[in-house]
């Protein structure tokens, strides 16, 4: 039986360097922005995240996109 995959929403995540832990590991602070349209282009999300990251005091580690997809029969 085929399973249908329907994009529901996406989330943009900007991971920031939040210093070092007592053991020397990098601490990551994630800034999450939900409600991103699932059909938004990756380039557009990256450009917006880059502009928003420029407003942060902390160094950007990476930019991520998380897609939520509903599976049904």
mmCIF file of C-alpha atoms in Angstrom, residues 4-37:
data_model
loop_
_atom_site.group_PDB
_atom_site.id
_atom_site.type_symbol
_atom_site.label_atom_id
_atom_site.label_comp_id
_atom_site.label_asym_id
_atom_site.label_seq_id
_atom_site.Cartn_x
_atom_site.Cartn_y
_atom_site.Cartn_z
ATOM 1 C CA UNK A 4 1.432 9.641 0.899
ATOM 2 C CA UNK A 5 3.813 12.300 2.172
ATOM 3 C CA UNK A 6 2.326 15.775 2.602
ATOM 4 C CA UNK A 7 4.615 18.679 3.593
ATOM 5 C CA UNK A 8 3.086 20.461 6.591
ATOM 6 C CA UNK A 9 5.553 23.098 7.750
ATOM 7 C CA UNK A 10 9.248 23.890 8.070
ATOM 8 C CA UNK A 11 11.446 25.386 10.739
ATOM 9 C CA UNK A 12 14.544 27.549 10.327
ATOM 10 C CA UNK A 13 17.246 27.019 12.939
ATOM 11 C CA UNK A 14 20.263 29.245 13.552
ATOM 12 C CA UNK A 15 22.836 27.538 15.804
ATOM 13 C CA UNK A 16 25.067 29.974 17.684
ATOM 14 C CA UNK A 17 28.322 29.511 19.599
ATOM 15 C CA UNK A 18 27.491 30.010 23.280
ATOM 16 C CA UNK A 19 31.025 29.589 24.624
ATOM 17 C CA UNK A 20 32.687 26.549 26.149
ATOM 18 C CA UNK A 21 31.543 24.184 28.875
ATOM 19 C CA UNK A 22 33.693 23.376 31.915
ATOM 20 C CA UNK A 23 35.014 20.353 29.999
ATOM 21 C CA UNK A 24 35.909 22.405 26.917
ATOM 22 C CA UNK A 25 33.008 21.384 24.683
ATOM 23 C CA UNK A 26 31.329 24.002 22.516
ATOM 24 C CA UNK A 27 27.947 25.071 23.875
ATOM 25 C CA UNK A 28 25.348 25.596 21.165
ATOM 26 C CA UNK A 29 22.386 27.939 21.470
ATOM 27 C CA UNK A 30 19.660 27.277 18.917
ATOM 28 C CA UNK A 31 17.348 30.011 17.680
ATOM 29 C CA UNK A 32 14.286 28.365 16.124
ATOM 30 C CA UNK A 33 11.795 30.068 13.847
ATOM 31 C CA UNK A 34 8.720 27.977 13.089
ATOM 32 C CA UNK A 35 5.943 28.459 10.568
ATOM 33 C CA UNK A 36 8.221 28.556 7.529
ATOM 34 C CA UNK A 37 6.288 27.606 4.396
#
